[in-house]
Short mmCIF file of C-alpha atoms in Angstrom, two decimals:
data_model
loop_
_atom_site.label_atom_id
_atom_site.label_comp_id
_atom_site.label_asym_id
_atom_site.label_seq_id
_atom_site.Cartn_x
_atom_site.Cartn_y
_atom_site.Cartn_z
CA MET A 1 30.30 -36.19 8.33
CA SER A 2 33.07 -37.90 6.36
CA GLY A 3 33.95 -34.54 4.83
CA MET A 4 34.06 -32.93 8.27
CA LYS A 5 36.29 -35.74 9.57
CA SER A 6 38.68 -35.27 6.65
CA LEU A 7 38.72 -31.49 7.19
CA ALA A 8 39.29 -31.96 10.92
CA LYS A 9 42.15 -34.41 10.32
CA ASP A 10 43.93 -32.08 7.88
CA THR A 11 43.30 -29.11 10.17
CA ALA A 12 44.88 -31.05 13.04
CA ILE A 13 47.98 -31.93 10.99
CA TYR A 14 48.39 -28.43 9.60
CA GLY A 15 47.71 -27.17 13.09
CA LEU A 16 50.63 -29.23 14.39
CA SER A 17 52.95 -26.91 12.49
CA SER A 18 50.86 -23.76 12.58
CA ILE A 19 49.54 -23.82 16.13
CA LEU A 20 52.52 -25.50 17.79
CA GLY A 21 54.95 -23.36 15.83
CA ARG A 22 53.18 -20.12 16.55
CA PHE A 23 52.78 -21.15 20.18
CA LEU A 24 56.51 -21.74 20.53
CA ASN A 25 57.25 -18.45 18.80
CA TRP A 26 54.63 -16.86 21.06
CA CYS A 27 56.64 -18.12 24.00
CA PHE A 28 59.65 -16.31 22.60
CA VAL A 29 57.82 -13.02 22.93
CA PHE A 30 58.39 -13.40 26.65
CA LEU A 31 62.06 -14.14 26.03
CA TYR A 32 62.38 -10.99 23.93
CA ILE A 33 60.60 -8.65 26.30
CA ASN A 34 62.69 -9.93 29.20
CA ALA A 35 65.99 -9.89 27.29
CA LEU A 36 65.66 -6.59 25.42
CA LYS A 37 66.77 -3.61 27.45
CA THR A 38 63.71 -1.41 26.91
CA THR A 39 60.09 -1.66 25.81
CA ALA A 40 61.07 0.65 22.94
CA GLU A 41 63.35 -2.06 21.52
CA TYR A 42 60.43 -4.44 21.32
CA GLY A 43 58.55 -1.58 19.68
CA ILE A 44 61.15 -1.70 16.89
CA VAL A 45 60.59 -5.46 16.46
CA THR A 46 56.82 -4.91 16.34
CA ASN A 47 57.21 -2.14 13.76
CA LEU A 48 59.57 -4.09 11.47
CA TYR A 49 57.46 -7.23 11.47
CA ALA A 50 54.37 -5.18 10.64
CA TYR A 51 56.09 -3.93 7.48
CA MET A 52 57.26 -7.48 6.77
CA ALA A 53 53.69 -8.82 6.92
CA LEU A 54 52.46 -6.18 4.46
CA LEU A 55 55.27 -6.72 1.96
CA LEU A 56 54.85 -10.48 2.10
CA ILE A 57 51.23 -10.10 1.02
CA ILE A 58 52.25 -7.79 -1.82
CA LEU A 59 54.96 -10.12 -3.09
CA THR A 60 52.74 -13.22 -3.10
CA TYR A 61 49.92 -11.20 -4.78
CA GLY A 62 47.22 -13.81 -4.18
CA LEU A 63 48.88 -16.56 -6.23
CA GLU A 64 48.31 -19.19 -3.54
CA THR A 65 44.55 -19.00 -3.90
CA GLY A 66 44.89 -18.45 -7.65
CA PHE A 67 46.88 -21.67 -7.87
CA PHE A 68 44.19 -23.66 -6.04
CA ARG A 69 41.52 -22.15 -8.27
CA PHE A 70 43.15 -23.10 -11.58
CA ALA A 71 44.84 -26.32 -10.48
CA ASN A 72 41.34 -27.60 -9.67
CA ASP A 73 39.77 -26.15 -12.83
CA LYS A 74 38.31 -28.83 -15.12
CA GLU A 75 39.58 -26.82 -18.11
CA TYR A 76 43.22 -27.41 -17.17
CA LYS A 77 44.36 -31.01 -17.16
CA ASP A 78 47.90 -30.26 -15.99
CA PRO A 79 48.06 -28.70 -12.50
CA LEU A 80 51.87 -28.91 -12.60
CA LYS A 81 51.93 -26.37 -15.43
CA VAL A 82 49.80 -24.04 -13.31
CA TYR A 83 52.24 -24.52 -10.42
CA THR A 84 55.42 -23.87 -12.42
CA THR A 85 53.87 -20.84 -14.10
CA GLY A 86 53.15 -19.33 -10.69
CA LEU A 87 56.55 -20.35 -9.36
CA ILE A 88 58.41 -18.59 -12.19
CA SER A 89 56.31 -15.49 -11.57
CA LEU A 90 57.07 -15.43 -7.85
CA ALA A 91 60.79 -16.10 -8.39
CA SER A 92 61.02 -13.13 -10.75
CA THR A 93 59.17 -10.64 -8.56
CA SER A 94 60.88 -11.72 -5.32
CA SER A 95 64.35 -11.40 -6.86
CA LEU A 96 63.52 -8.00 -8.34
CA PHE A 97 62.24 -6.76 -4.98
CA PHE A 98 65.41 -7.71 -3.13
CA ILE A 99 67.66 -6.21 -5.80
CA LEU A 100 65.77 -2.91 -5.68
CA VAL A 101 66.02 -2.78 -1.88
CA LEU A 102 69.78 -3.29 -2.08
CA ILE A 103 70.12 -0.54 -4.71
CA PHE A 104 68.10 1.95 -2.64
CA LEU A 105 69.08 0.62 0.79
CA LYS A 106 70.01 3.92 2.44
CA PRO A 107 66.96 5.96 1.38
CA VAL A 108 64.63 3.05 2.19
CA SER A 109 66.20 2.67 5.65
CA ALA A 110 65.86 6.40 6.30
CA TRP A 111 62.23 6.40 5.17
CA LEU A 112 61.41 3.52 7.53
CA GLY A 113 63.03 5.41 10.39
CA TYR A 114 66.15 3.27 10.77
CA PRO A 115 68.94 5.20 8.99
CA ALA A 116 71.55 3.77 11.38
CA HIS A 117 70.40 0.20 10.83
CA THR A 118 70.53 -0.59 7.13
CA ASP A 119 71.40 -4.13 8.24
CA TYR A 120 67.89 -4.49 9.70
CA VAL A 121 66.35 -3.44 6.39
CA TRP A 122 68.29 -5.70 4.01
CA MET A 123 67.71 -8.70 6.29
CA VAL A 124 63.99 -7.97 6.40
CA ALA A 125 63.95 -7.66 2.59
CA LEU A 126 65.74 -11.00 2.09
CA ILE A 127 63.43 -12.79 4.54
CA ILE A 128 60.41 -11.42 2.67
CA ALA A 129 61.82 -12.44 -0.73
CA ILE A 130 62.49 -16.01 0.42
CA ASP A 131 59.17 -16.45 2.22
CA ALA A 132 57.19 -15.02 -0.71
CA PHE A 133 58.83 -17.44 -3.12
CA THR A 134 58.39 -20.50 -0.89
CA ALA A 135 54.70 -19.73 -0.32
CA LEU A 136 53.75 -21.50 -3.54
CA PRO A 137 55.73 -24.72 -2.91
CA PHE A 138 53.92 -24.94 0.43
CA ALA A 139 50.61 -24.38 -1.38
CA TYR A 140 51.57 -27.17 -3.81
CA LEU A 141 52.06 -29.53 -0.86
CA ARG A 142 48.60 -28.64 0.35
CA TYR A 143 47.19 -29.28 -3.13
CA GLN A 144 48.86 -32.68 -3.18
CA LYS A 145 47.31 -33.40 0.23
CA ARG A 146 50.70 -33.91 1.82
CA PRO A 147 50.08 -32.29 5.20
CA ILE A 148 52.78 -34.37 6.91
CA ARG A 149 55.60 -33.03 4.71
CA PHE A 150 54.09 -29.57 5.00
CA ALA A 151 54.04 -29.81 8.79
CA ALA A 152 57.53 -31.35 8.93
CA LEU A 153 59.06 -28.48 6.95
CA LYS A 154 57.23 -25.85 8.96
CA LEU A 155 58.29 -27.46 12.23
CA PHE A 156 61.88 -27.74 11.01
CA SER A 157 61.89 -24.00 10.34
CA ILE A 158 60.32 -23.27 13.70
CA PHE A 159 62.66 -25.42 15.77
CA LEU A 160 65.69 -24.08 13.93
CA ASN A 161 64.49 -20.55 14.65
CA ILE A 162 63.97 -21.47 18.29
CA ALA A 163 67.45 -23.00 18.57
CA LEU A 164 69.01 -19.87 17.08
CA ASN A 165 67.06 -17.61 19.41
CA LEU A 166 68.14 -19.65 22.42
CA PHE A 167 71.70 -19.43 21.16
CA PHE A 168 71.68 -15.66 20.67
CA PHE A 169 69.52 -14.67 23.65
CA LEU A 170 70.58 -17.14 26.35
CA LEU A 171 73.84 -18.89 25.53
CA CYS A 172 75.73 -16.02 23.92
CA PRO A 173 75.00 -13.46 26.68
CA TRP A 174 76.08 -16.02 29.29
CA ILE A 175 79.34 -16.76 27.46
CA TYR A 176 79.89 -13.04 26.87
CA LYS A 177 79.67 -12.40 30.60
CA THR A 178 81.94 -15.27 31.63
CA ASN A 179 84.46 -15.32 28.78
CA PRO A 180 83.78 -12.54 26.23
CA SER A 181 86.87 -13.24 24.13
CA LEU A 182 85.31 -16.48 22.89
CA ILE A 183 82.43 -14.82 21.03
CA SER A 184 83.21 -11.10 20.88
CA TRP A 185 84.30 -11.56 17.25
CA PHE A 186 80.68 -12.13 16.19
CA PHE A 187 78.40 -11.33 19.15
CA ASP A 188 77.39 -7.78 20.05
CA PRO A 189 75.12 -7.41 23.11
CA ASP A 190 73.77 -4.15 21.66
CA PHE A 191 72.54 -5.91 18.49
CA MET A 192 69.82 -8.05 20.11
CA VAL A 193 67.03 -6.80 17.83
CA GLY A 194 69.23 -7.76 14.89
CA TYR A 195 69.66 -11.31 16.16
CA ILE A 196 65.90 -11.83 15.97
CA LEU A 197 66.18 -11.07 12.25
CA VAL A 198 69.32 -13.18 11.83
CA SER A 199 67.52 -16.18 13.33
CA ASN A 200 64.54 -15.66 11.04
CA LEU A 201 66.75 -15.28 7.97
CA ILE A 202 68.73 -18.48 8.61
CA SER A 203 65.57 -20.52 9.22
CA SER A 204 63.89 -19.16 6.06
CA GLY A 205 67.00 -19.96 4.01
CA ALA A 206 67.16 -23.48 5.42
CA VAL A 207 63.53 -24.14 4.46
CA LEU A 208 64.28 -22.94 0.93
CA LEU A 209 66.96 -25.61 0.70
CA MET A 210 64.62 -28.26 2.11
CA LEU A 211 62.08 -27.43 -0.61
CA ILE A 212 64.50 -28.34 -3.40
CA PRO A 213 62.38 -31.35 -4.54
CA GLU A 214 59.32 -29.13 -4.98
CA ILE A 215 61.36 -26.41 -6.71
CA PHE A 216 63.94 -28.14 -8.90
CA LYS A 217 62.84 -31.74 -9.38
CA ILE A 218 59.98 -30.78 -11.67
CA ARG A 219 59.57 -29.95 -15.33
CA TYR A 220 59.21 -26.18 -15.73
CA ARG A 221 56.68 -24.82 -18.19
CA PHE A 222 55.37 -21.28 -18.38
CA ASP A 223 51.93 -20.70 -19.83
CA ALA A 224 51.25 -17.02 -20.48
CA VAL A 225 47.50 -17.60 -20.83
CA ILE A 226 47.26 -19.34 -17.44
CA TRP A 227 49.51 -16.70 -15.90
CA LYS A 228 47.31 -13.84 -17.08
CA ARG A 229 44.18 -15.61 -15.85
CA MET A 230 45.81 -16.30 -12.48
CA LEU A 231 46.81 -12.65 -12.14
CA ARG A 232 43.36 -11.46 -13.19
CA TYR A 233 41.76 -13.80 -10.66
CA SER A 234 44.29 -13.03 -7.93
CA PHE A 235 44.49 -9.25 -8.31
CA PRO A 236 41.33 -8.60 -6.28
CA LEU A 237 42.74 -11.01 -3.71
CA LEU A 238 45.92 -8.91 -3.63
CA ILE A 239 43.85 -5.82 -2.89
CA LEU A 240 41.97 -7.88 -0.33
CA GLY A 241 45.25 -9.06 1.16
CA ILE A 242 46.77 -5.59 1.31
CA ALA A 243 43.68 -4.09 2.87
CA GLY A 244 43.41 -7.10 5.18
CA ILE A 245 46.99 -6.95 6.37
CA MET A 246 46.74 -3.19 6.74
CA ASN A 247 43.80 -3.85 9.04
CA GLN A 248 46.16 -5.97 11.14
CA THR A 249 49.31 -3.87 10.90
CA PHE A 250 48.23 -0.25 10.28
CA ASP A 251 48.38 0.50 14.00
CA LYS A 252 51.80 -1.10 14.42
CA MET A 253 53.25 0.50 11.28
CA PHE A 254 52.02 4.04 11.94
CA TYR A 255 51.73 4.13 15.73
CA PRO A 256 55.00 6.08 16.12
CA LEU A 257 53.59 8.74 13.79
CA LEU A 258 50.03 8.79 15.12
CA ALA A 259 51.19 8.86 18.75
CA GLU A 260 54.07 11.30 18.28
CA SER A 261 52.35 13.75 20.65
CA ARG A 262 52.34 11.10 23.38
CA PRO A 263 55.40 10.52 25.54
CA ASN A 264 57.29 7.29 24.81
CA ALA A 265 55.29 6.30 21.72
CA MET A 266 57.72 3.52 20.76
CA SER A 267 57.57 2.13 24.29
CA GLU A 268 53.76 2.07 24.10
CA LEU A 269 54.04 0.24 20.80
CA GLY A 270 56.29 -2.34 22.44
CA ILE A 271 53.75 -2.88 25.24
CA TYR A 272 50.87 -3.12 22.78
CA GLY A 273 52.80 -5.45 20.48
CA ALA A 274 53.58 -7.83 23.35
CA ALA A 275 49.97 -7.84 24.59
CA TYR A 276 48.67 -8.35 21.05
CA LYS A 277 50.82 -11.47 20.78
CA ILE A 278 48.88 -13.05 23.64
CA ALA A 279 45.76 -12.95 21.48
CA ILE A 280 47.58 -14.64 18.61
CA VAL A 281 46.27 -17.97 19.90
CA MET A 282 43.07 -17.22 17.97
CA VAL A 283 45.14 -16.43 14.88
CA MET A 284 46.86 -19.80 15.22
CA PHE A 285 43.53 -21.59 15.12
CA THR A 286 42.29 -19.59 12.13
CA GLN A 287 45.53 -20.18 10.24
CA ALA A 288 45.45 -23.94 10.80
CA PHE A 289 41.83 -24.04 9.70
CA ARG A 290 42.61 -21.95 6.62
CA PHE A 291 45.34 -24.31 5.42
CA ALA A 292 42.86 -27.20 5.34
CA TYR A 293 39.73 -25.23 4.40
CA GLU A 294 40.83 -23.67 1.08
CA PRO A 295 41.70 -26.99 -0.61
CA PHE A 296 38.56 -28.47 0.99
CA ILE A 297 36.08 -25.94 -0.45
CA PHE A 298 37.58 -25.97 -3.95
CA ALA A 299 37.63 -29.78 -4.02
CA LYS A 300 34.04 -29.89 -2.71
CA ASN A 301 32.98 -27.43 -5.41
CA LYS A 302 33.74 -30.09 -8.04
CA GLU A 303 30.86 -32.10 -6.62
CA SER A 304 27.20 -31.27 -7.15
CA GLY A 305 24.16 -31.04 -4.92
CA ASP A 306 23.14 -29.24 -1.74
CA GLU A 307 25.43 -31.44 0.37
CA ASN A 308 28.27 -29.01 -0.37
CA LYS A 309 26.47 -26.14 1.31
CA LYS A 310 25.65 -28.34 4.28
CA SER A 311 29.37 -29.09 4.63
CA TYR A 312 30.21 -25.38 4.48
CA SER A 313 27.55 -24.64 7.11
CA ASP A 314 28.86 -27.36 9.43
CA ALA A 315 32.42 -26.12 9.03
CA MET A 316 31.33 -22.62 10.07
CA LYS A 317 29.48 -23.92 13.13
CA TYR A 318 32.40 -25.94 14.40
CA PHE A 319 34.81 -23.10 13.71
CA VAL A 320 32.71 -20.76 15.87
CA ILE A 321 32.33 -23.36 18.63
CA PHE A 322 36.06 -24.01 18.93
CA GLY A 323 36.86 -20.32 18.46
CA LEU A 324 34.69 -19.42 21.46
CA PHE A 325 36.26 -22.24 23.45
CA ILE A 326 39.72 -20.83 22.70
CA PHE A 327 38.56 -17.35 23.74
CA LEU A 328 37.41 -18.63 27.12
CA GLY A 329 40.52 -20.74 27.57
CA VAL A 330 42.83 -17.77 27.05
CA MET A 331 40.80 -15.33 29.10
CA PHE A 332 40.28 -17.71 32.05
CA TYR A 333 44.02 -18.40 32.43
CA LEU A 334 45.33 -14.95 31.50
CA ASP A 335 46.60 -14.36 35.03
CA LEU A 336 49.31 -16.97 34.44
CA VAL A 337 50.79 -14.80 31.68
CA ARG A 338 51.72 -12.13 34.21
CA PHE A 339 54.40 -14.40 35.63
CA LEU A 340 56.14 -14.34 32.25
CA MET A 341 56.08 -10.59 31.65
CA PRO A 342 58.02 -7.72 33.15
CA LYS A 343 55.78 -5.34 35.08
CA GLU A 344 56.23 -2.65 32.43
CA TYR A 345 54.01 -4.69 30.11
CA PHE A 346 51.12 -5.39 32.52
CA THR A 347 49.09 -2.36 31.43
CA GLY A 348 48.75 -3.81 27.93
CA ILE A 349 46.87 -6.94 29.05
CA GLU A 350 43.55 -5.07 29.00
CA VAL A 351 43.55 -5.17 25.18
CA VAL A 352 43.61 -8.98 25.02
CA PRO A 353 39.85 -9.77 25.19
CA ILE A 354 39.11 -7.06 22.62
CA VAL A 355 41.72 -8.35 20.20
CA MET A 356 40.70 -11.99 20.78
CA LEU A 357 37.13 -11.23 19.74
CA ALA A 358 38.38 -9.20 16.80
CA GLU A 359 40.40 -12.17 15.56
CA LEU A 360 37.39 -14.45 16.01
CA PHE A 361 35.35 -12.10 13.81
CA PHE A 362 38.12 -12.24 11.23
CA GLY A 363 38.08 -16.04 11.29
CA ILE A 364 34.33 -16.02 10.69
CA PHE A 365 34.85 -13.54 7.85
CA PHE A 366 37.37 -15.92 6.30
CA ASN A 367 34.82 -18.75 6.47
CA LEU A 368 32.23 -16.53 4.83
CA SER A 369 34.66 -15.64 2.04
CA LEU A 370 34.05 -18.95 0.27
CA TRP A 371 31.01 -17.51 -1.57
CA TYR A 372 32.98 -15.00 -3.60
CA LYS A 373 35.90 -17.37 -4.16
CA LEU A 374 33.68 -20.14 -5.50
CA THR A 375 31.72 -17.78 -7.73
CA ASP A 376 34.86 -16.04 -9.07
CA GLN A 377 33.66 -12.72 -7.62
CA THR A 378 36.84 -12.08 -5.69
CA GLN A 379 36.41 -8.34 -6.15
CA TRP A 380 33.98 -8.51 -3.25
CA GLY A 381 36.77 -9.62 -0.96
CA ALA A 382 38.70 -6.52 -1.96
CA TRP A 383 35.71 -4.29 -1.27
CA PHE A 384 35.15 -5.82 2.17
CA SER A 385 38.80 -5.41 3.11
CA LEU A 386 38.90 -1.84 1.84
CA PHE A 387 35.78 -1.13 3.88
CA GLY A 388 37.47 -2.61 6.93
CA PHE A 389 40.61 -0.60 6.25
CA VAL A 390 38.60 2.63 6.20
CA VAL A 391 37.16 1.71 9.61
CA THR A 392 40.61 0.81 10.96
CA ALA A 393 42.35 3.92 9.65
CA ALA A 394 39.58 6.27 10.76
CA ILE A 395 39.47 4.98 14.34
CA ASN A 396 43.26 4.91 14.66
CA ILE A 397 43.75 8.38 13.23
CA MET A 398 40.99 9.93 15.33
CA PHE A 399 41.56 8.22 18.66
CA VAL A 400 45.19 7.01 18.96
CA PRO A 401 46.53 10.50 19.81
CA ARG A 402 44.17 10.64 22.80
CA PHE A 403 43.67 7.02 23.91
CA GLY A 404 46.86 5.34 22.71
CA TYR A 405 46.89 1.64 21.94
CA MET A 406 43.40 1.02 23.39
CA ALA A 407 42.11 2.79 20.28
CA CYS A 408 44.13 0.32 18.17
CA ALA A 409 42.42 -2.64 19.84
CA TRP A 410 38.92 -1.23 19.37
CA ALA A 411 39.74 -0.34 15.78
CA ALA A 412 40.52 -4.02 15.11
CA PHE A 413 37.29 -5.07 16.85
CA PHE A 414 35.00 -2.81 14.82
CA CYS A 415 36.93 -3.41 11.60
CA TYR A 416 36.49 -7.20 11.62
CA PHE A 417 32.96 -7.05 12.99
CA SER A 418 31.94 -4.72 10.14
CA MET A 419 33.61 -6.93 7.51
CA MET A 420 32.01 -10.06 8.94
CA MET A 421 28.51 -8.59 8.89
CA ALA A 422 28.87 -7.09 5.41
CA SER A 423 30.14 -10.38 3.96
CA TYR A 424 27.34 -12.35 5.58
CA PHE A 425 24.44 -10.24 4.32
CA ILE A 426 25.78 -9.80 0.80
CA GLY A 427 26.86 -13.45 0.61
CA GLN A 428 23.36 -14.61 1.51
CA LYS A 429 22.09 -12.85 -1.62
CA LYS A 430 24.87 -13.98 -3.95
CA TYR A 431 25.47 -17.55 -2.73
CA PRO A 432 22.96 -18.36 0.04
CA ILE A 433 24.06 -20.86 2.66
CA LYS A 434 21.81 -21.78 5.58
CA TYR A 435 24.14 -21.35 8.53
CA ASP A 436 23.05 -22.68 11.91
CA LEU A 437 22.69 -19.23 13.47
CA PRO A 438 20.53 -20.32 16.45
CA SER A 439 23.13 -22.87 17.53
CA MET A 440 26.03 -20.45 17.12
CA GLY A 441 24.02 -17.77 18.93
CA ARG A 442 23.50 -20.07 21.92
CA TYR A 443 27.23 -20.71 22.14
CA ALA A 444 27.93 -16.98 21.94
CA VAL A 445 25.49 -16.24 24.77
CA LEU A 446 26.92 -19.06 26.88
CA THR A 447 30.43 -17.71 26.30
CA LEU A 448 29.46 -14.18 27.34
CA VAL A 449 27.68 -15.45 30.47
CA LEU A 450 30.62 -17.62 31.55
CA TYR A 451 33.09 -14.80 30.88
CA ALA A 452 30.93 -12.32 32.83
CA VAL A 453 30.69 -14.71 35.78
CA ALA A 454 34.48 -15.22 35.75
CA ILE A 455 35.04 -11.44 35.82
CA TRP A 456 32.30 -10.74 38.35
CA VAL A 457 33.42 -13.37 40.89
CA ASP A 458 36.61 -11.86 42.27
CA ILE A 459 38.80 -14.46 44.00
CA ASP A 460 42.09 -13.30 45.48
CA ASN A 461 43.71 -16.71 45.74
CA LEU A 462 45.13 -17.55 42.32
CA VAL A 463 44.78 -21.32 42.68
CA LEU A 464 41.14 -21.07 43.74
CA LYS A 465 40.46 -18.58 40.95
CA LEU A 466 41.90 -20.92 38.34
CA LEU A 467 39.96 -23.89 39.74
CA PHE A 468 36.74 -21.87 39.62
CA ARG A 469 37.39 -20.81 36.04
CA THR A 470 38.27 -24.36 35.08
CA ALA A 471 34.84 -25.39 36.36
CA LEU A 472 33.27 -22.66 34.21
CA LEU A 473 35.19 -23.86 31.18
CA SER A 474 34.00 -27.38 31.89
CA VAL A 475 30.41 -26.14 31.61
CA PHE A 476 31.16 -25.03 28.05
CA VAL A 477 32.81 -28.36 27.23
CA VAL A 478 29.93 -30.40 28.62
CA TYR A 479 27.42 -28.32 26.67
CA MET A 480 29.53 -28.67 23.50
CA VAL A 481 29.79 -32.47 23.83
CA LYS A 482 26.12 -32.87 24.65
CA ARG A 483 24.79 -30.62 21.88
CA ASP A 484 27.09 -30.69 18.87
CA LEU A 485 30.35 -32.57 19.19
CA PRO A 486 30.01 -35.91 17.38
CA ILE A 487 32.04 -37.70 20.01
CA LYS A 488 30.91 -41.15 18.83
CA GLU A 489 32.46 -40.38 15.45
CA ILE A 490 35.94 -40.16 16.96
CA PRO A 491 37.50 -43.58 16.20
CA LEU A 492 39.26 -44.24 19.50
CA ILE A 493 36.32 -43.15 21.64
CA ASN A 494 33.91 -45.00 19.38
CA LYS A 495 35.83 -48.24 20.03
CA LEU A 496 35.74 -47.65 23.77
CA ILE A 497 31.99 -47.02 23.64
CA LYS A 498 31.41 -50.24 21.70
CA LYS A 499 33.38 -52.17 24.30
#
């Protein structure tokens, strides 16, 4: 239980930056879709950020996990050497990437479909280069168990980005309408998509400066042997990452091409991209858990005995429990989101439950991935992701032309479900862990029953509907507290109980 408490504490701190930050950025989706002139403009944003996600994976090439693996290796007594070796590698590749984009800026912009907006492309490239490089300093903070500094830097970036977005999307348009001469020298109301990138670029650059202690106030040493071993270990993770991110972004990257026979393909992409963001709440939870879980499993692996596997099993159970709780929470209060969206986007809401479950499956898959990371069989992760990518690509290619973005949502669902099941059955042979399947199964059934009741009972009055669904959610909470939540282990509540 002490291990679970430590994992929960770190998850909560990392979640402060990850969940709160993503939630605030999630709120800005509604600012964008209300401020941008057309759904097609938000389609451009969705498309560009899909490419950004893929390139960020490529340019970090699995070195975060590789760093944790070798920094915790008993063979290496100097984790700082492992860190600086990886940092030099990332600095070199990130700089080379940005230079190449600048050299071939026009052909790259034309290939991406934005020949008139080379400014979009070079800004995206610079953001990627900075974020790829700073990924390892953030990993080093996690290794040092400094979640507060980690969270502080992430929140600084987020709030700066928010301030810039408010400036460009609310203040500047208001000033431009009342007294355009004050800001016309730098503000262009037709460049709103570009200001999203400008805000991101400034916040990424500011974080780079804030990371100076982790980047410059250290003794640099490059060890070619460690570097080669890190690359060899991380290469399958790179393939895993590419296939994994393609599972998430294939539809958004290639939707304009796959749906070219459909009218207003870019507008559909904008609607789908906005609706997909609603389901990102599940991604927030998985990301926060991931930040704490990777250092946790590698540190636990240093210990011996079956207690490790019990800790991994407990972590999975609690992840599923809270993941299902988040699913119900989002779905029960989804009607409130409509007040924040223009009517043009309402049709996309039907993809939310499908995508939410898909992201839950992905979170479970991530939890299962510990078996091949701990046994240095990371090639399995690549195979699972490639398998998922085949499922994703096949469903999108076959069904997007006919069914549009609904096919994208179901592709994500079946992709992550297939990966989750494959990893579980193979993992049980390679590194068997006795997961509490009966308990997780009961929670899954309870979730489906409560969700079905909420859908089946149609209440016209919004307030009454929300009260009814709150009562349903309370049933889940009561069951969770009664069955599995160690409420007496929570310090504050434990003191109250003793009193």
